[in-house]
Short mmCIF file of C-alpha atoms in Angstrom, two decimals:
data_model
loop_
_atom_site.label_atom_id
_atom_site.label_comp_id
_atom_site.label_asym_id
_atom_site.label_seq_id
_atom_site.Cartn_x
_atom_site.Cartn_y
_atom_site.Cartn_z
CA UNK A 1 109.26 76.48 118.03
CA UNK A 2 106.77 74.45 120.55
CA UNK A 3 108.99 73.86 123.95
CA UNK A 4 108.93 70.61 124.74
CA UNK A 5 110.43 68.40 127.55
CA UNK A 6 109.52 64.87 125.60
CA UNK A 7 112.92 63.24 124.77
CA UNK A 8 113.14 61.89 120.84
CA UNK A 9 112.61 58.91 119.60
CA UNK A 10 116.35 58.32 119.25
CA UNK A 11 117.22 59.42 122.93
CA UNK A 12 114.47 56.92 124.55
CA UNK A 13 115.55 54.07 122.06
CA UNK A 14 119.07 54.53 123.69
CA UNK A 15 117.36 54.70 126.90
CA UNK A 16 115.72 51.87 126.67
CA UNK A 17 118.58 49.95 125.08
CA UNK A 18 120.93 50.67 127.68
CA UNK A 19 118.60 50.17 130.98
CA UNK A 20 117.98 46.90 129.48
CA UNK A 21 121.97 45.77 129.58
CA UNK A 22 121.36 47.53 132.92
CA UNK A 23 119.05 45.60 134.18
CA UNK A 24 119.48 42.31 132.77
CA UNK A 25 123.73 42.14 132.94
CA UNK A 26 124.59 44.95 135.16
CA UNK A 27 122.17 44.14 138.56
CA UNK A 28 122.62 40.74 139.00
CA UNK A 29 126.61 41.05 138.66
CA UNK A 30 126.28 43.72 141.53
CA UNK A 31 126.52 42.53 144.73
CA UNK A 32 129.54 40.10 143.37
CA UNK A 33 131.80 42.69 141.88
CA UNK A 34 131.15 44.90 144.93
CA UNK A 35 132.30 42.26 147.52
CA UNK A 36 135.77 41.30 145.25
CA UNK A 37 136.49 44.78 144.44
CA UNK A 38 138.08 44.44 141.48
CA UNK A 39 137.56 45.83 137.67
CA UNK A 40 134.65 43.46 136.02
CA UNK A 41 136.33 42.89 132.82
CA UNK A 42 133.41 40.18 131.95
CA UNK A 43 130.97 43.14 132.18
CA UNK A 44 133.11 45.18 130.16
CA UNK A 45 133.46 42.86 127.70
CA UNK A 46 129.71 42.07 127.19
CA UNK A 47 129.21 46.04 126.67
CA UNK A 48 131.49 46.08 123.90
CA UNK A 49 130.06 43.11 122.13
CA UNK A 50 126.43 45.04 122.23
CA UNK A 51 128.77 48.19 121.24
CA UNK A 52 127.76 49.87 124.13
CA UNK A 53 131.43 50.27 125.35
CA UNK A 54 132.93 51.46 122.04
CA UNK A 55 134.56 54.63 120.40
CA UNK A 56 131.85 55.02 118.41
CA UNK A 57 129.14 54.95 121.51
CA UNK A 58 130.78 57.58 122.93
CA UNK A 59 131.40 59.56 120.04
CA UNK A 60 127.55 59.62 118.30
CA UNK A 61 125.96 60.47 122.41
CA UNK A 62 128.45 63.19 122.73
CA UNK A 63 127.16 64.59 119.18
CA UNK A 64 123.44 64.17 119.88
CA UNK A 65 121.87 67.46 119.45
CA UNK A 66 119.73 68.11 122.40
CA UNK A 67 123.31 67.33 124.83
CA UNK A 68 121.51 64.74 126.32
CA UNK A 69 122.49 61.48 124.77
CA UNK A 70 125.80 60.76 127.96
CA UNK A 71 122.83 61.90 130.12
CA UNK A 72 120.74 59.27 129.76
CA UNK A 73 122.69 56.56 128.89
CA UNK A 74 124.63 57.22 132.24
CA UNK A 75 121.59 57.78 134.47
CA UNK A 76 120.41 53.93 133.26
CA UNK A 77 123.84 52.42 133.40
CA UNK A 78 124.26 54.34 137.04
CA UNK A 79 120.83 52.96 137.97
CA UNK A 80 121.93 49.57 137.47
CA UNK A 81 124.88 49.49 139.71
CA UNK A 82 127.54 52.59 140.13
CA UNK A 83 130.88 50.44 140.94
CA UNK A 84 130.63 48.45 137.75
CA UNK A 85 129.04 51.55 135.52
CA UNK A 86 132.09 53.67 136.38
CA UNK A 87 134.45 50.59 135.43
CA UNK A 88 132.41 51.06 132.22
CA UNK A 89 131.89 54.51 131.67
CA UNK A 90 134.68 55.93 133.38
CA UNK A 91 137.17 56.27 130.33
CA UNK A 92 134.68 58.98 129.52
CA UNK A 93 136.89 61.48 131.02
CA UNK A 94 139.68 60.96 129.35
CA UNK A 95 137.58 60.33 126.28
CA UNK A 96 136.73 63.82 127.10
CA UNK A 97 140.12 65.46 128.12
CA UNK A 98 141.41 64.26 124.54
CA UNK A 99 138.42 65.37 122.95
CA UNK A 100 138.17 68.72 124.23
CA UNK A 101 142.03 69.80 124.15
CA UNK A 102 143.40 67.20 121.44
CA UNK A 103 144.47 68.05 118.02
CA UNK A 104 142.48 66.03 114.96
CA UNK A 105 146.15 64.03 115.04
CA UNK A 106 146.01 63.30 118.73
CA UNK A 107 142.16 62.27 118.70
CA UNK A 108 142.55 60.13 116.23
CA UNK A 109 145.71 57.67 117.19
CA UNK A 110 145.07 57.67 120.97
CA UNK A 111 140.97 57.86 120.95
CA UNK A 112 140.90 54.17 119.53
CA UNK A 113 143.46 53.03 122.23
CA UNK A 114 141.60 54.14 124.89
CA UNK A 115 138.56 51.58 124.11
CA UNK A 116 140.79 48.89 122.17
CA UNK A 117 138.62 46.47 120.48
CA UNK A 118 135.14 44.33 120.99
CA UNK A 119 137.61 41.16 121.78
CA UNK A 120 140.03 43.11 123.48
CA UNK A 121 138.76 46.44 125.13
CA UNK A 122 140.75 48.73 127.43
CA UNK A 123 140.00 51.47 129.78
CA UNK A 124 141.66 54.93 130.13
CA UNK A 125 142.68 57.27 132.80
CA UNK A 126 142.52 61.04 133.55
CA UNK A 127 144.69 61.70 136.03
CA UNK A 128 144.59 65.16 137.93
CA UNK A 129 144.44 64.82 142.00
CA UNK A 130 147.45 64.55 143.86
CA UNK A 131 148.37 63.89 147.81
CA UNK A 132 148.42 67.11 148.49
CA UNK A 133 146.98 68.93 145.22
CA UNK A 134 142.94 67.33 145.31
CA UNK A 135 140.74 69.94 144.95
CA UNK A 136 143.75 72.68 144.96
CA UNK A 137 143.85 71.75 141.51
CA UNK A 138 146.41 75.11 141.01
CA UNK A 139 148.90 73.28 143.41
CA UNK A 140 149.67 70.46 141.39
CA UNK A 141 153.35 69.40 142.09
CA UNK A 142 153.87 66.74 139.38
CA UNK A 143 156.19 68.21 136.91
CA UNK A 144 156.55 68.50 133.22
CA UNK A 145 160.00 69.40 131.83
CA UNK A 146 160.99 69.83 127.63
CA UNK A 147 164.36 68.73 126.60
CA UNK A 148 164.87 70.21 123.81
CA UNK A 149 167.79 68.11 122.72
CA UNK A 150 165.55 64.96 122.16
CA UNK A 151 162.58 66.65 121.90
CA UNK A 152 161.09 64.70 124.83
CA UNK A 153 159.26 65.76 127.87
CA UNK A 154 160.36 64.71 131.34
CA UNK A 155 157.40 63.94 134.15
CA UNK A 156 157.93 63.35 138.06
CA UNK A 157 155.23 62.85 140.45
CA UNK A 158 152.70 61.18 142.19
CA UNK A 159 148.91 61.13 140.98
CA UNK A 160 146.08 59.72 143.39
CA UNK A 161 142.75 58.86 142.96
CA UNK A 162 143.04 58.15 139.40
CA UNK A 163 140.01 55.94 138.26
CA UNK A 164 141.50 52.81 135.99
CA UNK A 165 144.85 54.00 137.71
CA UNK A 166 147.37 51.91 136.44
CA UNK A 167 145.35 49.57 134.60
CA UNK A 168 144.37 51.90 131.65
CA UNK A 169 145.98 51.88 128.21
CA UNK A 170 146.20 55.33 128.07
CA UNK A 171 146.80 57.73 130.51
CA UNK A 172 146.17 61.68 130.45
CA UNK A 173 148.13 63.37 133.52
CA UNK A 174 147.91 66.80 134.50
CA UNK A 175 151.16 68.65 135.31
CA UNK A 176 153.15 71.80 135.95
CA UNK A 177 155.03 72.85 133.22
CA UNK A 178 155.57 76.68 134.50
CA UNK A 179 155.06 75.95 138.48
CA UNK A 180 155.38 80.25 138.61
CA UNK A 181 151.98 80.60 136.83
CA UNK A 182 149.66 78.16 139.10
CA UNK A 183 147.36 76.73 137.07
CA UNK A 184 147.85 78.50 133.90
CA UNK A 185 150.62 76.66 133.47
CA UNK A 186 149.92 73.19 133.41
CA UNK A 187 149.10 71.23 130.22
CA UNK A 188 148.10 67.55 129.88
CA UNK A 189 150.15 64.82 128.64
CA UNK A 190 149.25 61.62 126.54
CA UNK A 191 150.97 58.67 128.42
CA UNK A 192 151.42 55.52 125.87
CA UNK A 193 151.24 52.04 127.29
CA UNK A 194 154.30 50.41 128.51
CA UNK A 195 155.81 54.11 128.72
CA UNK A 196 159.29 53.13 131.38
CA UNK A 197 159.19 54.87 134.62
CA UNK A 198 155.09 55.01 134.83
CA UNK A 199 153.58 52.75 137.36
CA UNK A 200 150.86 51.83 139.56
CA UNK A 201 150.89 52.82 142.67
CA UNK A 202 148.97 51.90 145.97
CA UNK A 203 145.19 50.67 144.74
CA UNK A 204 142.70 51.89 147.02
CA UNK A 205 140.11 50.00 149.15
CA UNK A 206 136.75 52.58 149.06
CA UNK A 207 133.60 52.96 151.30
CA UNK A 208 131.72 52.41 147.73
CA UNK A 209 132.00 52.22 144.18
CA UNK A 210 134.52 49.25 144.70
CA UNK A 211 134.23 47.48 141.61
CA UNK A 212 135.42 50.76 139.99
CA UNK A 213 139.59 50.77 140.20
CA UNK A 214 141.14 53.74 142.24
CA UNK A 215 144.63 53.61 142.74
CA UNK A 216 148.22 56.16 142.79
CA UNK A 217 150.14 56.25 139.61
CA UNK A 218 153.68 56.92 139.69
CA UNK A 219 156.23 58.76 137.11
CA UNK A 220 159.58 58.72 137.71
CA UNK A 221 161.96 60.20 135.04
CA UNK A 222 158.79 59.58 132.36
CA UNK A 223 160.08 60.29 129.09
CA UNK A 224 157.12 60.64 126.60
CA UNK A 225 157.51 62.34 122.63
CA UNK A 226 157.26 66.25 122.64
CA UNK A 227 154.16 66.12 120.27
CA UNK A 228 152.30 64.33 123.40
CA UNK A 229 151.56 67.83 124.93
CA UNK A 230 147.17 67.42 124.51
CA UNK A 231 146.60 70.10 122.38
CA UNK A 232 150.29 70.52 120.86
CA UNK A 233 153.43 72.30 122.13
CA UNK A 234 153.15 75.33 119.82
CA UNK A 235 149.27 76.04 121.36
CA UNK A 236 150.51 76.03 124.87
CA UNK A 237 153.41 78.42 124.08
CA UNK A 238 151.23 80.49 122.62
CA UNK A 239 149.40 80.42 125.79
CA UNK A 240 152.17 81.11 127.89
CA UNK A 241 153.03 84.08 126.19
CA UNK A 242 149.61 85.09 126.53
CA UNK A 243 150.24 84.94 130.42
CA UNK A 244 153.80 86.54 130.25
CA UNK A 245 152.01 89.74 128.97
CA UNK A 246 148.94 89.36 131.67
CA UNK A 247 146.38 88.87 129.13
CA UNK A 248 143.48 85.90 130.14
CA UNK A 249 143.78 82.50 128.82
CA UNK A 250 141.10 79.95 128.35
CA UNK A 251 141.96 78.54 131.62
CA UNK A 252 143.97 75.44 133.13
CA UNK A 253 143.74 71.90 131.89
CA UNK A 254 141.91 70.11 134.75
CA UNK A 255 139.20 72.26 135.80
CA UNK A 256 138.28 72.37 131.41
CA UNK A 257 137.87 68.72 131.40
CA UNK A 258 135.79 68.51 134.59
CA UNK A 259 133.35 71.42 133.65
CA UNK A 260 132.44 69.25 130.27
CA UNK A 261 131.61 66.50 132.31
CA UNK A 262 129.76 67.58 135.09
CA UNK A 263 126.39 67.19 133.88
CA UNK A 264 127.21 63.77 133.41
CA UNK A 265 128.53 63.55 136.67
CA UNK A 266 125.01 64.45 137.75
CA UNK A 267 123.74 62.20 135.92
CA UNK A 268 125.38 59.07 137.68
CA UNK A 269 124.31 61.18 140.91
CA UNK A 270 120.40 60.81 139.56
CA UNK A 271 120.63 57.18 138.57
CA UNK A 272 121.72 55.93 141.83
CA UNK A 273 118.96 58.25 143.61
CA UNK A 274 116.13 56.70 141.03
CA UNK A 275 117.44 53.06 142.33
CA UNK A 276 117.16 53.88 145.46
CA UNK A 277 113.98 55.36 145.51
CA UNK A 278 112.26 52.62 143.03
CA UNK A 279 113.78 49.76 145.58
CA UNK A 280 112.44 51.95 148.58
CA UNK A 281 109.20 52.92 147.13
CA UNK A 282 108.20 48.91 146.18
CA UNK A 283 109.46 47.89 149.66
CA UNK A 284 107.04 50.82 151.44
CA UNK A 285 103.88 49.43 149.11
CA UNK A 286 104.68 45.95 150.10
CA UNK A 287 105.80 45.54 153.68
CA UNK A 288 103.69 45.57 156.25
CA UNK A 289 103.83 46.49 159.90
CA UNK A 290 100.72 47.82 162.65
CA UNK A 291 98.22 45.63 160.27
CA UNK A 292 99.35 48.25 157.28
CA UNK A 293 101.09 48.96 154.33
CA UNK A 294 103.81 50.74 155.88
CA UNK A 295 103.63 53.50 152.87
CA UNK A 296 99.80 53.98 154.19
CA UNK A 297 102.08 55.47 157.26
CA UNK A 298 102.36 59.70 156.64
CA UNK A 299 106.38 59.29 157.90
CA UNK A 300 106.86 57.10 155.36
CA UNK A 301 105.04 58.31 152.24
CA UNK A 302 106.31 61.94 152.65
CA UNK A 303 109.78 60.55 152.89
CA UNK A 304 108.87 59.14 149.19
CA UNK A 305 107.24 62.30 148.45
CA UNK A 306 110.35 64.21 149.25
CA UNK A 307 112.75 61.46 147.79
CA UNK A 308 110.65 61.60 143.98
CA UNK A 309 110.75 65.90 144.39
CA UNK A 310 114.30 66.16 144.64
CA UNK A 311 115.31 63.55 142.22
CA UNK A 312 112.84 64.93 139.66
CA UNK A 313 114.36 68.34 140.04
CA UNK A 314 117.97 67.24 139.84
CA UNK A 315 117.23 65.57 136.50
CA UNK A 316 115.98 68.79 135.20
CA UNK A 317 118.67 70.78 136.25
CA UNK A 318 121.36 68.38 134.64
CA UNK A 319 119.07 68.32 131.31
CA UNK A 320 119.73 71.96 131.25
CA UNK A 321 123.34 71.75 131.97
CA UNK A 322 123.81 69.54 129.05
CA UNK A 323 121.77 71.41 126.87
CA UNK A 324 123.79 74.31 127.39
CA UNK A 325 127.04 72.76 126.98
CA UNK A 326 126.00 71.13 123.57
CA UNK A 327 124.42 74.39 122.46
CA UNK A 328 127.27 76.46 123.08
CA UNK A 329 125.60 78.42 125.94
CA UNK A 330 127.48 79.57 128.40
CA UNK A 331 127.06 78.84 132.19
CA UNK A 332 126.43 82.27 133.33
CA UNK A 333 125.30 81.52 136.70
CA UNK A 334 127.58 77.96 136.96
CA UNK A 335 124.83 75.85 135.78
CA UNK A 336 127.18 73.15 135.44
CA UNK A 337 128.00 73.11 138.71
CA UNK A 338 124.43 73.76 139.70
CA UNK A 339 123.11 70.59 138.68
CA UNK A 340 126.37 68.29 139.69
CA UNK A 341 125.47 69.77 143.32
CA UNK A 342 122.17 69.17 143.25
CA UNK A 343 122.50 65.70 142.39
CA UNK A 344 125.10 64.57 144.33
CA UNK A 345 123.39 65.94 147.87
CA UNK A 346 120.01 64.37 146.12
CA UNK A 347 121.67 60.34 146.09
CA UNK A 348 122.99 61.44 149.24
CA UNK A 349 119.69 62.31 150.69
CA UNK A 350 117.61 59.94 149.04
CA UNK A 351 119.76 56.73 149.55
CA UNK A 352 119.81 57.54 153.17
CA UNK A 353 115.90 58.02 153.66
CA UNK A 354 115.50 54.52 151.77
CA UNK A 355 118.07 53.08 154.08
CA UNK A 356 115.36 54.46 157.11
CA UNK A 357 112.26 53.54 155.19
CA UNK A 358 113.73 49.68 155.14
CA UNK A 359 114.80 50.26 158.75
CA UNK A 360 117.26 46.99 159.35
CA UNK A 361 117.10 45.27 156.54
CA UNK A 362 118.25 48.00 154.56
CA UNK A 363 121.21 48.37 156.84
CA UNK A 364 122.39 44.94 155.75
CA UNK A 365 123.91 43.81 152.26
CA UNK A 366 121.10 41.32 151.70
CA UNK A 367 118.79 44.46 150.26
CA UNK A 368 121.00 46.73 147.65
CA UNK A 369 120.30 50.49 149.13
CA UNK A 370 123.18 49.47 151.39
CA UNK A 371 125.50 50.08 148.46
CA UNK A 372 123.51 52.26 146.73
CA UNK A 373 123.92 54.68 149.85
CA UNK A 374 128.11 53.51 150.14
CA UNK A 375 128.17 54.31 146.19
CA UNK A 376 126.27 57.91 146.72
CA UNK A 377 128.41 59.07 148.66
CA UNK A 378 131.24 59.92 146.23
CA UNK A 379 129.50 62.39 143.69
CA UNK A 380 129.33 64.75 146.68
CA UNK A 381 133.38 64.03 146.30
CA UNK A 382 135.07 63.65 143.45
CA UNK A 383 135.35 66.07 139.93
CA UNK A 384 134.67 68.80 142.69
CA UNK A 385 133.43 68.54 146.20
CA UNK A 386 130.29 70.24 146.71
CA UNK A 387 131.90 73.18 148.67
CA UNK A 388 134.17 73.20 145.59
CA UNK A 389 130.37 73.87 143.72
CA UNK A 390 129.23 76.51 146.07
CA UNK A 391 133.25 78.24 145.39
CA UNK A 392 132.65 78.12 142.04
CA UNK A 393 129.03 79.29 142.22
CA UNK A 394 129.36 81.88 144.40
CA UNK A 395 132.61 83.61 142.34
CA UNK A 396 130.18 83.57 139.30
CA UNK A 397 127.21 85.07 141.09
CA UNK A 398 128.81 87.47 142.84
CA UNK A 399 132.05 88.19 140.87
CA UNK A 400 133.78 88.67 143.91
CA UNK A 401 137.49 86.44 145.24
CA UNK A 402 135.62 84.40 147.52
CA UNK A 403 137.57 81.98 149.53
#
């Protein structure tokens, strides 16, 4: 078989497809939804007309062969702006969550209600974070309790940070079921709309992404069907038993869902680098200062240099991270986290050298690496901090209880 780097035909027909709603409905929008702060149903709404918001988006990317169909459709969408692509995208990891640890039942009443309909669509919520539990992920205090009597399970506690917080349809929360095991004993819970006791909580005001929704939900005294348990009761009490008798398990619930996603979480990383760099790169070939181009100007044009480098090398490592996690391969020296690192310090680093190469003008909101470089900053936060990346990458390199 020839190795080959080109993507197919399919792959830059999506590409194409979706920088184009990126461009052409996403940019302009920008600057707007990023001064209200609020959720830009309108945008929504146009994606799911075009079906790029759908079920059925989500589903046929997440199938495509090479692992690399959520790739690029959310390095375009993240290129265009990362506030509204997250309002867009972001039931993704819910999407995921209920993918990954549903049963065929589960998948296929709750999937649907997560996107709702072309006239109608909704957004869904995977909430894992807590006050004190963020990336402590094994000190989760919301609890999970089965009453047997009504076959019900009983939630209490406080999630934070939840993107579409409060405003989803559907809501998968994390919690501690057996607090004695850590981690191995949480499970994930389908929330239904309307479910009494679940609310929103305090909705945050953020540095970027802030037409993206971030806010506290709240369960008090949640009561929720037994078969609600992602994955099924009798599964997880097989698992338990499996940790009774100290035998390894497949793992806990949130740290599963954010290792399937981190590639794509790289990939949003790479978009907003690309925008930055394309804005910065036109602005160094244009502006003039000393009688010159100021990209004639070494200072400037190996800041470029170094900006391209980084952002090409990013891409390739999240390529391979999605290629391994479609292809079964397993991430033997935390590839996954490998590339979400590396792409999240990359926007970092390349938003703020585009910042420098406009000089005061790109400190202002009238030129858009402003937010690009308020919107960067978050990938080096949330589904795992980039310490939390070096953790997990040094435990797999070294096999040692590093702390």
């Amino acid at each position: 078989m020839t190795f080959s780097l080109e993507l197919s035909s399919d792959l830059l027909d999506v590409q194409k497809w979706v920088h184009e709603f990126a461009a052409d409905v996403v940019r302009p929008a920008a600057p707007e939804w990023d001064e209200r702060e609020e959720t830009p149903w309108p945008i929504i709404k146009e994606a799911a007309k075009i079906g790029l918001y759908s079920m059925e988006f989500f589903a046929e990317q997440a199938a495509e062969p090479s692992g690399l169909g959520m790739i690029v459709a959310f390095e375009e969408m993240f290129w265009g702006d990362a506030g509204i692509a997250l309002s867009i995208l972001g039931t993704g990891l819910a999407a995921a969550s209920l993918a990954g640890g549903g049963t065929p039942e589960q998948i296929g009443e709750w999937l649907p209600q997560m996107f709702g309909s072309v006239e109608d669509p909704k957004v869904a919520a995977f909430c894992s974070s807590e006050p004190g539990a963020g990336s402590d992920v094994g000190s989760i205090l919301t609890k999970a309790r089965y009453d047997e009597a009504t076959d019900e399970w009983v939630l209490n506690g406080t999630k934070t940070w939840a993107t579409n917080g409060g405003i989803a349809e559907v809501h998968i929360v994390v919690a501690s079921v057996y607090p004695e095991f850590g981690s191995r004993g949480q499970a994930s819970f389908i929330i239904p709309p309307n479910t009494p006791g679940f609310s929103q909580g305090q909705k945050f005001l953020k540095h970027g992404i802030r037409a993206s929704h971030t806010a506290e939900v709240v369960l008090e005294d949640v009561r929720i069907p037994g078969n609600l348990i992602l994955g099924g009761k009798e599964k997880f009490d097989e698992r338990i038993a499996r940790v009774r008798e100290g035998k390894r398990t497949n793992g806990q619930a949130a740290m599963a869902t954010f290792e399937r996603t981190r590639p794509t979480v790289g990939a949003m990383a790479v978009g907003v680098a690309r925008a930055a760099y394309e804005y910065a790169l036109d602005y160094a070939c244009e502006r003039e200062q000393f009688g010159r181009k100021i990209g004639e100007f070494q200072g400037v044009a190996f800041k470029l240099a170094d900006m391209k480098a980084r952002i090409d090398a990013a891409r390739l490592l999240v390529y391979r991270a999605g290629w391994m996690a479609r292809n079964g391969k397993a991430f033997e020296s935390a590839e996954g986290s490998m590339a979400k690192l590396v792409a999240s310090e990359t926007a970092t680093y390349v938003t703020d050298e585009a910042i420098q190469i406009l000089g005061g003008n790109g400190y202002t909101r009238e030129y858009p690496v402003e937010r690009m470089h308020r919107d960067a900053k978050i990938f080096t936060i949330f589904e795992g901090t980039s310490e939390i990346q070096r953790l997990v990458m040094a435990r797999t390199l070294t096999g040692l209880a590093i702390r």
